[in-house]
PDB file of C-alpha atoms in Angstrom:
ATOM      1  CA  UNK A   1      36.421   1.266 -57.378  1.00  0.00           C
ATOM      2  CA  UNK A   2      33.456   1.769 -60.094  1.00  0.00           C
ATOM      3  CA  UNK A   3      35.312  -0.261 -62.568  1.00  0.00           C
ATOM      4  CA  UNK A   4      33.951  -3.654 -61.765  1.00  0.00           C
ATOM      5  CA  UNK A   5      30.375  -2.152 -61.760  1.00  0.00           C
ATOM      6  CA  UNK A   6      31.063  -0.730 -65.159  1.00  0.00           C
ATOM      7  CA  UNK A   7      32.535  -3.984 -66.339  1.00  0.00           C
ATOM      8  CA  UNK A   8      29.310  -5.855 -65.019  1.00  0.00           C
ATOM      9  CA  UNK A   9      26.945  -3.252 -66.611  1.00  0.00           C
ATOM     10  CA  UNK A  10      28.925  -3.461 -69.994  1.00  0.00           C
ATOM     11  CA  UNK A  11      28.667  -7.183 -69.815  1.00  0.00           C
ATOM     12  CA  UNK A  12      24.872  -7.181 -69.027  1.00  0.00           C
ATOM     13  CA  UNK A  13      24.265  -4.866 -72.092  1.00  0.00           C
ATOM     14  CA  UNK A  14      26.316  -6.951 -74.411  1.00  0.00           C
ATOM     15  CA  UNK A  15      24.491 -10.217 -73.042  1.00  0.00           C
ATOM     16  CA  UNK A  16      21.193  -8.702 -73.876  1.00  0.00           C
ATOM     17  CA  UNK A  17      22.354  -7.527 -77.317  1.00  0.00           C
ATOM     18  CA  UNK A  18      23.790 -10.819 -78.270  1.00  0.00           C
ATOM     19  CA  UNK A  19      20.661 -12.634 -77.129  1.00  0.00           C
ATOM     20  CA  UNK A  20      18.430 -10.410 -79.192  1.00  0.00           C
ATOM     21  CA  UNK A  21      20.835 -10.739 -82.324  1.00  0.00           C
ATOM     22  CA  UNK A  22      20.528 -14.608 -81.933  1.00  0.00           C
ATOM     23  CA  UNK A  23      16.747 -14.593 -81.505  1.00  0.00           C
ATOM     24  CA  UNK A  24      15.256 -16.969 -84.000  1.00  0.00           C
ATOM     25  CA  UNK A  25      13.095 -15.290 -86.676  1.00  0.00           C
ATOM     26  CA  UNK A  26      10.181 -17.431 -85.189  1.00  0.00           C
ATOM     27  CA  UNK A  27      10.642 -16.362 -81.643  1.00  0.00           C
ATOM     28  CA  UNK A  28      10.808 -12.735 -82.672  1.00  0.00           C
ATOM     29  CA  UNK A  29       7.460 -12.919 -84.854  1.00  0.00           C
ATOM     30  CA  UNK A  30       5.634 -14.676 -81.997  1.00  0.00           C
ATOM     31  CA  UNK A  31       6.723 -12.063 -79.471  1.00  0.00           C
ATOM     32  CA  UNK A  32       5.701  -9.402 -81.943  1.00  0.00           C
ATOM     33  CA  UNK A  33       2.292 -10.904 -82.350  1.00  0.00           C
ATOM     34  CA  UNK A  34       1.907 -11.182 -78.578  1.00  0.00           C
ATOM     35  CA  UNK A  35       2.755  -7.561 -78.171  1.00  0.00           C
ATOM     36  CA  UNK A  36       0.381  -6.655 -80.825  1.00  0.00           C
ATOM     37  CA  UNK A  37      -2.390  -8.744 -79.584  1.00  0.00           C
ATOM     38  CA  UNK A  38      -1.907  -7.060 -76.143  1.00  0.00           C
ATOM     39  CA  UNK A  39      -2.108  -3.676 -77.638  1.00  0.00           C
ATOM     40  CA  UNK A  40      -5.291  -4.706 -79.768  1.00  0.00           C
ATOM     41  CA  UNK A  41      -6.881  -6.100 -76.574  1.00  0.00           C
ATOM     42  CA  UNK A  42      -6.309  -3.100 -74.669  1.00  0.00           C
ATOM     43  CA  UNK A  43      -7.045  -0.198 -77.125  1.00  0.00           C
ATOM     44  CA  UNK A  44      -9.173  -1.357 -80.093  1.00  0.00           C
ATOM     45  CA  UNK A  45     -13.041  -0.921 -80.172  1.00  0.00           C
ATOM     46  CA  UNK A  46     -13.456  -2.952 -83.457  1.00  0.00           C
ATOM     47  CA  UNK A  47     -15.333   0.118 -84.675  1.00  0.00           C
ATOM     48  CA  UNK A  48     -18.044  -0.211 -81.776  1.00  0.00           C
ATOM     49  CA  UNK A  49     -19.307   3.077 -80.498  1.00  0.00           C
ATOM     50  CA  UNK A  50     -20.741   2.107 -77.266  1.00  0.00           C
ATOM     51  CA  UNK A  51     -19.126   3.994 -74.364  1.00  0.00           C
ATOM     52  CA  UNK A  52     -17.976   1.556 -71.740  1.00  0.00           C
ATOM     53  CA  UNK A  53     -18.936   2.075 -68.092  1.00  0.00           C
ATOM     54  CA  UNK A  54     -15.681   3.664 -67.539  1.00  0.00           C
ATOM     55  CA  UNK A  55     -16.673   6.547 -70.055  1.00  0.00           C
ATOM     56  CA  UNK A  56     -14.247   5.437 -72.881  1.00  0.00           C
ATOM     57  CA  UNK A  57     -15.129   3.321 -75.820  1.00  0.00           C
ATOM     58  CA  UNK A  58     -15.303  -0.284 -75.026  1.00  0.00           C
ATOM     59  CA  UNK A  59     -12.277  -2.474 -75.739  1.00  0.00           C
ATOM     60  CA  UNK A  60     -11.704  -6.142 -74.508  1.00  0.00           C
ATOM     61  CA  UNK A  61     -10.050  -4.752 -71.364  1.00  0.00           C
ATOM     62  CA  UNK A  62     -13.142  -2.783 -70.404  1.00  0.00           C
ATOM     63  CA  UNK A  63     -14.444  -6.080 -69.001  1.00  0.00           C
ATOM     64  CA  UNK A  64     -11.479  -8.371 -69.028  1.00  0.00           C
ATOM     65  CA  UNK A  65      -9.421  -6.455 -66.264  1.00  0.00           C
ATOM     66  CA  UNK A  66      -5.746  -6.436 -65.943  1.00  0.00           C
ATOM     67  CA  UNK A  67      -5.482  -7.665 -69.655  1.00  0.00           C
ATOM     68  CA  UNK A  68      -7.566 -10.643 -68.812  1.00  0.00           C
ATOM     69  CA  UNK A  69      -5.257 -11.778 -65.966  1.00  0.00           C
ATOM     70  CA  UNK A  70      -7.904 -11.328 -63.181  1.00  0.00           C
ATOM     71  CA  UNK A  71     -11.631 -12.040 -62.867  1.00  0.00           C
ATOM     72  CA  UNK A  72     -13.544  -9.445 -64.894  1.00  0.00           C
ATOM     73  CA  UNK A  73     -16.755  -7.672 -64.675  1.00  0.00           C
ATOM     74  CA  UNK A  74     -19.449  -6.767 -67.299  1.00  0.00           C
ATOM     75  CA  UNK A  75     -21.075  -3.380 -67.372  1.00  0.00           C
ATOM     76  CA  UNK A  76     -24.144  -5.038 -65.535  1.00  0.00           C
ATOM     77  CA  UNK A  77     -21.765  -5.826 -62.604  1.00  0.00           C
ATOM     78  CA  UNK A  78     -21.894  -9.455 -63.397  1.00  0.00           C
ATOM     79  CA  UNK A  79     -18.347 -11.172 -62.824  1.00  0.00           C
ATOM     80  CA  UNK A  80     -16.776 -13.034 -65.604  1.00  0.00           C
ATOM     81  CA  UNK A  81     -13.607 -15.388 -65.272  1.00  0.00           C
ATOM     82  CA  UNK A  82     -10.129 -14.237 -66.202  1.00  0.00           C
ATOM     83  CA  UNK A  83      -8.688 -15.564 -69.489  1.00  0.00           C
ATOM     84  CA  UNK A  84      -5.746 -17.121 -67.876  1.00  0.00           C
ATOM     85  CA  UNK A  85      -6.634 -20.341 -69.277  1.00  0.00           C
ATOM     86  CA  UNK A  86      -8.916 -19.492 -72.257  1.00  0.00           C
ATOM     87  CA  UNK A  87      -6.439 -20.793 -74.823  1.00  0.00           C
ATOM     88  CA  UNK A  88      -5.932 -24.207 -73.057  1.00  0.00           C
ATOM     89  CA  UNK A  89      -9.976 -24.633 -72.707  1.00  0.00           C
ATOM     90  CA  UNK A  90     -10.890 -24.376 -76.356  1.00  0.00           C
ATOM     91  CA  UNK A  91     -12.306 -25.895 -78.473  1.00  0.00           C
ATOM     92  CA  UNK A  92     -15.294 -26.346 -76.183  1.00  0.00           C
ATOM     93  CA  UNK A  93     -19.204 -26.876 -76.122  1.00  0.00           C
ATOM     94  CA  UNK A  94     -21.326 -23.722 -76.105  1.00  0.00           C
ATOM     95  CA  UNK A  95     -24.647 -24.405 -74.406  1.00  0.00           C
ATOM     96  CA  UNK A  96     -26.081 -21.170 -75.784  1.00  0.00           C
ATOM     97  CA  UNK A  97     -25.066 -22.098 -79.345  1.00  0.00           C
ATOM     98  CA  UNK A  98     -25.564 -25.935 -78.960  1.00  0.00           C
ATOM     99  CA  UNK A  99     -22.246 -26.566 -80.682  1.00  0.00           C
ATOM    100  CA  UNK A 100     -18.562 -26.800 -80.340  1.00  0.00           C
ATOM    101  CA  UNK A 101     -16.855 -23.600 -80.754  1.00  0.00           C
ATOM    102  CA  UNK A 102     -13.124 -22.321 -81.097  1.00  0.00           C
ATOM    103  CA  UNK A 103     -11.313 -19.841 -79.380  1.00  0.00           C
ATOM    104  CA  UNK A 104     -11.532 -17.713 -82.569  1.00  0.00           C
ATOM    105  CA  UNK A 105     -15.335 -18.154 -82.721  1.00  0.00           C
ATOM    106  CA  UNK A 106     -15.495 -17.012 -79.036  1.00  0.00           C
ATOM    107  CA  UNK A 107     -13.344 -13.832 -79.933  1.00  0.00           C
ATOM    108  CA  UNK A 108     -15.666 -13.006 -82.666  1.00  0.00           C
ATOM    109  CA  UNK A 109     -18.646 -13.415 -80.412  1.00  0.00           C
ATOM    110  CA  UNK A 110     -17.437 -11.021 -77.771  1.00  0.00           C
ATOM    111  CA  UNK A 111     -16.350  -8.255 -80.337  1.00  0.00           C
ATOM    112  CA  UNK A 112     -19.827  -8.542 -81.987  1.00  0.00           C
ATOM    113  CA  UNK A 113     -21.870  -8.889 -78.990  1.00  0.00           C
ATOM    114  CA  UNK A 114     -20.021  -7.290 -76.204  1.00  0.00           C
ATOM    115  CA  UNK A 115     -18.179  -4.528 -77.895  1.00  0.00           C
ATOM    116  CA  UNK A 116     -20.885  -4.175 -80.783  1.00  0.00           C
ATOM    117  CA  UNK A 117     -17.933  -3.998 -83.180  1.00  0.00           C
ATOM    118  CA  UNK A 118     -16.861  -5.634 -86.279  1.00  0.00           C
ATOM    119  CA  UNK A 119     -15.032  -8.911 -85.413  1.00  0.00           C
ATOM    120  CA  UNK A 120     -11.848  -9.693 -86.911  1.00  0.00           C
ATOM    121  CA  UNK A 121     -11.913 -12.120 -89.715  1.00  0.00           C
ATOM    122  CA  UNK A 122     -10.681 -15.928 -89.158  1.00  0.00           C
ATOM    123  CA  UNK A 123      -7.327 -16.117 -90.461  1.00  0.00           C
ATOM    124  CA  UNK A 124      -6.532 -12.225 -90.429  1.00  0.00           C
ATOM    125  CA  UNK A 125      -3.510 -11.028 -88.654  1.00  0.00           C
ATOM    126  CA  UNK A 126      -5.550  -9.437 -86.253  1.00  0.00           C
ATOM    127  CA  UNK A 127      -7.370 -12.778 -85.219  1.00  0.00           C
ATOM    128  CA  UNK A 128      -3.821 -14.277 -85.017  1.00  0.00           C
ATOM    129  CA  UNK A 129      -2.277 -11.623 -82.647  1.00  0.00           C
ATOM    130  CA  UNK A 130      -5.301 -11.663 -80.292  1.00  0.00           C
ATOM    131  CA  UNK A 131      -4.972 -15.667 -80.213  1.00  0.00           C
ATOM    132  CA  UNK A 132      -1.209 -15.275 -79.720  1.00  0.00           C
ATOM    133  CA  UNK A 133      -1.909 -12.759 -76.933  1.00  0.00           C
ATOM    134  CA  UNK A 134      -4.345 -15.247 -75.087  1.00  0.00           C
ATOM    135  CA  UNK A 135      -2.040 -18.100 -75.779  1.00  0.00           C
ATOM    136  CA  UNK A 136       0.555 -16.170 -73.702  1.00  0.00           C
ATOM    137  CA  UNK A 137      -1.782 -15.778 -70.889  1.00  0.00           C
ATOM    138  CA  UNK A 138      -2.299 -19.499 -70.758  1.00  0.00           C
ATOM    139  CA  UNK A 139       1.469 -20.316 -70.594  1.00  0.00           C
ATOM    140  CA  UNK A 140       1.865 -23.264 -68.100  1.00  0.00           C
ATOM    141  CA  UNK A 141      -1.536 -23.892 -67.889  1.00  0.00           C
ATOM    142  CA  UNK A 142      -2.964 -27.401 -68.323  1.00  0.00           C
ATOM    143  CA  UNK A 143      -4.615 -28.081 -71.684  1.00  0.00           C
ATOM    144  CA  UNK A 144      -8.173 -29.201 -70.701  1.00  0.00           C
ATOM    145  CA  UNK A 145     -10.212 -28.974 -74.047  1.00  0.00           C
ATOM    146  CA  UNK A 146     -13.724 -28.152 -73.023  1.00  0.00           C
ATOM    147  CA  UNK A 147     -12.605 -27.248 -69.391  1.00  0.00           C
ATOM    148  CA  UNK A 148     -13.877 -24.606 -67.311  1.00  0.00           C
ATOM    149  CA  UNK A 149     -12.811 -21.001 -67.307  1.00  0.00           C
ATOM    150  CA  UNK A 150     -10.901 -19.618 -64.223  1.00  0.00           C
TER     151      UNK A 150
END
């Protein structure tokens, strides 16, 4: 009686192993970059020593709640947009800087000014991982370069 359930379970496990075994190197590398980016987003203070309003060192997730998937809040209480479409709206014009900026420029600005940390270098693996993570949040979003954050 339990034999059909065991066969189904074994089949599911075998399918999972086969799918993993045949995953392309590119998809594995991208998946790993997204995971690393999520980890960095949630745990790295980038050398900043400012305690967050939660009592821990400040990380991206201190303000960008639920990994950036929902509207966030700054320590002063000001609400900030989610990051669900961040990768789809850059490059965009920054009225504060009076120039067009990229997603990487925005990340560096947030780390330097929000976290009081040392921003990841352009072209670094850390930057690539963070951009990959933010890109994963924008999956399915319409590309609207210069559009508004949501």
